């Protein structure tokens, strides 16, 4: 697992996503480029602390399930998802496994996004 490259990839992908891309309001006082760590953590179903540790290169090796959640939360393409798995020291899921588990969803139906909109 290459922690530095994984951290850089996660940070870059977070900064590339805008709140509007996932159905969140931008808000008037936004200093962060792209999504805030709190927003990504909720989209991925993990704690902000865990996301921060991964993004800072201090986190443990994430499981396959956590990597799948990250790929969904960050709206990664299949190629980006495979790259994420390789950076984390895992084999990329097979095409048949990806087809059965890969469900990019809209934020409108996500409980996490509903929570974020209320803040």
PDB file of C-alpha atoms in Angstrom:
ATOM      1  CA  UNK A   1       0.000   0.000   0.000  1.00  0.00           C
ATOM      2  CA  UNK A   2       1.353   3.384  -0.967  1.00  0.00           C
ATOM      3  CA  UNK A   3      -0.088   5.711   1.688  1.00  0.00           C
ATOM      4  CA  UNK A   4       1.270   8.907   0.124  1.00  0.00           C
ATOM      5  CA  UNK A   5      -0.171   8.182  -3.321  1.00  0.00           C
ATOM      6  CA  UNK A   6      -3.479   7.003  -1.845  1.00  0.00           C
ATOM      7  CA  UNK A   7      -3.715  10.185   0.231  1.00  0.00           C
ATOM      8  CA  UNK A   8      -2.920  12.355  -2.790  1.00  0.00           C
ATOM      9  CA  UNK A   9      -5.509  10.553  -4.931  1.00  0.00           C
ATOM     10  CA  UNK A  10      -8.232  10.900  -2.279  1.00  0.00           C
ATOM     11  CA  UNK A  11      -7.462  14.582  -1.719  1.00  0.00           C
ATOM     12  CA  UNK A  12      -7.414  15.318  -5.449  1.00  0.00           C
ATOM     13  CA  UNK A  13     -10.731  13.546  -6.043  1.00  0.00           C
ATOM     14  CA  UNK A  14     -12.364  15.308  -3.063  1.00  0.00           C
ATOM     15  CA  UNK A  15     -11.221  18.695  -4.311  1.00  0.00           C
ATOM     16  CA  UNK A  16     -12.468  17.938  -7.831  1.00  0.00           C
ATOM     17  CA  UNK A  17     -16.046  17.253  -6.677  1.00  0.00           C
ATOM     18  CA  UNK A  18     -18.276  20.266  -6.197  1.00  0.00           C
ATOM     19  CA  UNK A  19     -21.275  20.281  -3.842  1.00  0.00           C
ATOM     20  CA  UNK A  20     -23.605  20.615  -6.831  1.00  0.00           C
ATOM     21  CA  UNK A  21     -22.146  17.402  -8.301  1.00  0.00           C
ATOM     22  CA  UNK A  22     -23.635  15.408  -5.429  1.00  0.00           C
ATOM     23  CA  UNK A  23     -26.804  17.429  -4.895  1.00  0.00           C
ATOM     24  CA  UNK A  24     -25.618  19.611  -2.017  1.00  0.00           C
ATOM     25  CA  UNK A  25     -26.074  23.372  -1.741  1.00  0.00           C
ATOM     26  CA  UNK A  26     -22.868  25.375  -2.127  1.00  0.00           C
ATOM     27  CA  UNK A  27     -23.421  27.686   0.841  1.00  0.00           C
ATOM     28  CA  UNK A  28     -22.221  31.255   1.181  1.00  0.00           C
ATOM     29  CA  UNK A  29     -19.080  30.715   3.280  1.00  0.00           C
ATOM     30  CA  UNK A  30     -17.166  27.989   1.508  1.00  0.00           C
ATOM     31  CA  UNK A  31     -13.381  28.028   1.868  1.00  0.00           C
ATOM     32  CA  UNK A  32     -12.655  24.460   0.794  1.00  0.00           C
ATOM     33  CA  UNK A  33     -11.887  23.656  -2.813  1.00  0.00           C
ATOM     34  CA  UNK A  34     -14.460  21.029  -3.700  1.00  0.00           C
ATOM     35  CA  UNK A  35     -16.218  19.042  -1.000  1.00  0.00           C
ATOM     36  CA  UNK A  36     -15.419  19.359   2.672  1.00  0.00           C
ATOM     37  CA  UNK A  37     -13.998  16.323   4.468  1.00  0.00           C
ATOM     38  CA  UNK A  38     -17.178  16.110   6.521  1.00  0.00           C
ATOM     39  CA  UNK A  39     -19.284  15.907   3.355  1.00  0.00           C
ATOM     40  CA  UNK A  40     -17.145  13.183   1.782  1.00  0.00           C
ATOM     41  CA  UNK A  41     -17.112  11.157   5.003  1.00  0.00           C
ATOM     42  CA  UNK A  42     -20.906  11.215   5.150  1.00  0.00           C
ATOM     43  CA  UNK A  43     -21.218  10.311   1.471  1.00  0.00           C
ATOM     44  CA  UNK A  44     -18.864   7.359   2.041  1.00  0.00           C
ATOM     45  CA  UNK A  45     -20.448   6.239   5.310  1.00  0.00           C
ATOM     46  CA  UNK A  46     -17.362   6.679   7.480  1.00  0.00           C
ATOM     47  CA  UNK A  47     -16.224   8.973  10.259  1.00  0.00           C
ATOM     48  CA  UNK A  48     -14.555  12.272   9.477  1.00  0.00           C
ATOM     49  CA  UNK A  49     -11.575  11.147  11.551  1.00  0.00           C
ATOM     50  CA  UNK A  50     -11.119   7.980   9.458  1.00  0.00           C
ATOM     51  CA  UNK A  51     -11.390   9.962   6.194  1.00  0.00           C
ATOM     52  CA  UNK A  52      -8.915  12.559   7.489  1.00  0.00           C
ATOM     53  CA  UNK A  53      -6.403   9.879   8.460  1.00  0.00           C
ATOM     54  CA  UNK A  54      -6.660   8.251   5.021  1.00  0.00           C
ATOM     55  CA  UNK A  55      -6.302  11.604   3.284  1.00  0.00           C
ATOM     56  CA  UNK A  56      -3.300  12.525   5.417  1.00  0.00           C
ATOM     57  CA  UNK A  57      -1.557   9.191   4.817  1.00  0.00           C
ATOM     58  CA  UNK A  58      -1.934   8.075   8.451  1.00  0.00           C
ATOM     59  CA  UNK A  59      -4.821   5.642   8.137  1.00  0.00           C
ATOM     60  CA  UNK A  60      -4.874   1.859   8.204  1.00  0.00           C
ATOM     61  CA  UNK A  61      -5.198  -0.180   5.041  1.00  0.00           C
ATOM     62  CA  UNK A  62      -8.878   0.168   4.073  1.00  0.00           C
ATOM     63  CA  UNK A  63     -10.945  -2.966   3.453  1.00  0.00           C
ATOM     64  CA  UNK A  64     -12.520  -3.843   0.109  1.00  0.00           C
ATOM     65  CA  UNK A  65     -15.899  -2.742   1.477  1.00  0.00           C
ATOM     66  CA  UNK A  66     -14.530   0.627   2.569  1.00  0.00           C
ATOM     67  CA  UNK A  67     -12.850   1.166  -0.799  1.00  0.00           C
ATOM     68  CA  UNK A  68     -16.134   0.396  -2.556  1.00  0.00           C
ATOM     69  CA  UNK A  69     -17.877   2.953  -0.331  1.00  0.00           C
ATOM     70  CA  UNK A  70     -15.181   5.542  -1.105  1.00  0.00           C
ATOM     71  CA  UNK A  71     -15.511   4.885  -4.840  1.00  0.00           C
ATOM     72  CA  UNK A  72     -19.266   5.387  -4.640  1.00  0.00           C
ATOM     73  CA  UNK A  73     -19.020   8.464  -2.436  1.00  0.00           C
ATOM     74  CA  UNK A  74     -16.476  10.129  -4.708  1.00  0.00           C
ATOM     75  CA  UNK A  75     -18.421   9.120  -7.840  1.00  0.00           C
ATOM     76  CA  UNK A  76     -15.352   7.429  -9.329  1.00  0.00           C
ATOM     77  CA  UNK A  77     -15.373   5.888 -12.774  1.00  0.00           C
ATOM     78  CA  UNK A  78     -14.583   2.167 -12.985  1.00  0.00           C
ATOM     79  CA  UNK A  79     -10.999   2.964 -14.069  1.00  0.00           C
ATOM     80  CA  UNK A  80     -10.574   5.363 -11.131  1.00  0.00           C
ATOM     81  CA  UNK A  81     -12.070   2.787  -8.770  1.00  0.00           C
ATOM     82  CA  UNK A  82      -9.614   0.149  -9.983  1.00  0.00           C
ATOM     83  CA  UNK A  83      -6.753   2.628  -9.475  1.00  0.00           C
ATOM     84  CA  UNK A  84      -8.004   3.318  -5.933  1.00  0.00           C
ATOM     85  CA  UNK A  85      -7.984  -0.396  -5.117  1.00  0.00           C
ATOM     86  CA  UNK A  86      -4.439  -0.803  -6.465  1.00  0.00           C
ATOM     87  CA  UNK A  87      -3.174   2.210  -4.498  1.00  0.00           C
ATOM     88  CA  UNK A  88      -4.647   0.684  -1.336  1.00  0.00           C
ATOM     89  CA  UNK A  89      -2.840  -2.605  -1.976  1.00  0.00           C
ATOM     90  CA  UNK A  90      -5.874  -4.583  -3.151  1.00  0.00           C
ATOM     91  CA  UNK A  91      -6.641  -6.294  -6.425  1.00  0.00           C
ATOM     92  CA  UNK A  92      -9.220  -4.439  -8.470  1.00  0.00           C
ATOM     93  CA  UNK A  93     -12.617  -6.165  -8.384  1.00  0.00           C
ATOM     94  CA  UNK A  94     -13.408  -8.352 -11.359  1.00  0.00           C
ATOM     95  CA  UNK A  95     -15.760  -7.043 -14.029  1.00  0.00           C
ATOM     96  CA  UNK A  96     -18.537  -9.411 -12.895  1.00  0.00           C
ATOM     97  CA  UNK A  97     -18.133  -8.366  -9.249  1.00  0.00           C
ATOM     98  CA  UNK A  98     -18.122  -4.720 -10.271  1.00  0.00           C
ATOM     99  CA  UNK A  99     -21.329  -5.111 -12.251  1.00  0.00           C
ATOM    100  CA  UNK A 100     -23.115  -6.686  -9.302  1.00  0.00           C
ATOM    101  CA  UNK A 101     -21.917  -4.213  -6.658  1.00  0.00           C
ATOM    102  CA  UNK A 102     -21.294  -0.962  -8.515  1.00  0.00           C
ATOM    103  CA  UNK A 103     -24.313   1.269  -8.149  1.00  0.00           C
ATOM    104  CA  UNK A 104     -23.478   4.932  -8.527  1.00  0.00           C
ATOM    105  CA  UNK A 105     -26.410   6.656  -6.862  1.00  0.00           C
ATOM    106  CA  UNK A 106     -27.706  10.135  -6.724  1.00  0.00           C
ATOM    107  CA  UNK A 107     -27.313  12.141  -3.586  1.00  0.00           C
ATOM    108  CA  UNK A 108     -31.027  12.893  -3.557  1.00  0.00           C
ATOM    109  CA  UNK A 109     -31.775   9.429  -2.179  1.00  0.00           C
ATOM    110  CA  UNK A 110     -28.906   9.311   0.283  1.00  0.00           C
ATOM    111  CA  UNK A 111     -29.511   9.683   4.002  1.00  0.00           C
ATOM    112  CA  UNK A 112     -26.079  11.279   4.354  1.00  0.00           C
ATOM    113  CA  UNK A 113     -26.923  13.992   1.858  1.00  0.00           C
ATOM    114  CA  UNK A 114     -30.220  14.678   3.565  1.00  0.00           C
ATOM    115  CA  UNK A 115     -28.280  15.161   6.797  1.00  0.00           C
ATOM    116  CA  UNK A 116     -25.842  17.552   5.099  1.00  0.00           C
ATOM    117  CA  UNK A 117     -28.629  19.624   3.551  1.00  0.00           C
ATOM    118  CA  UNK A 118     -30.122  20.278   6.988  1.00  0.00           C
ATOM    119  CA  UNK A 119     -26.916  21.885   8.298  1.00  0.00           C
TER     120      UNK A 119
END
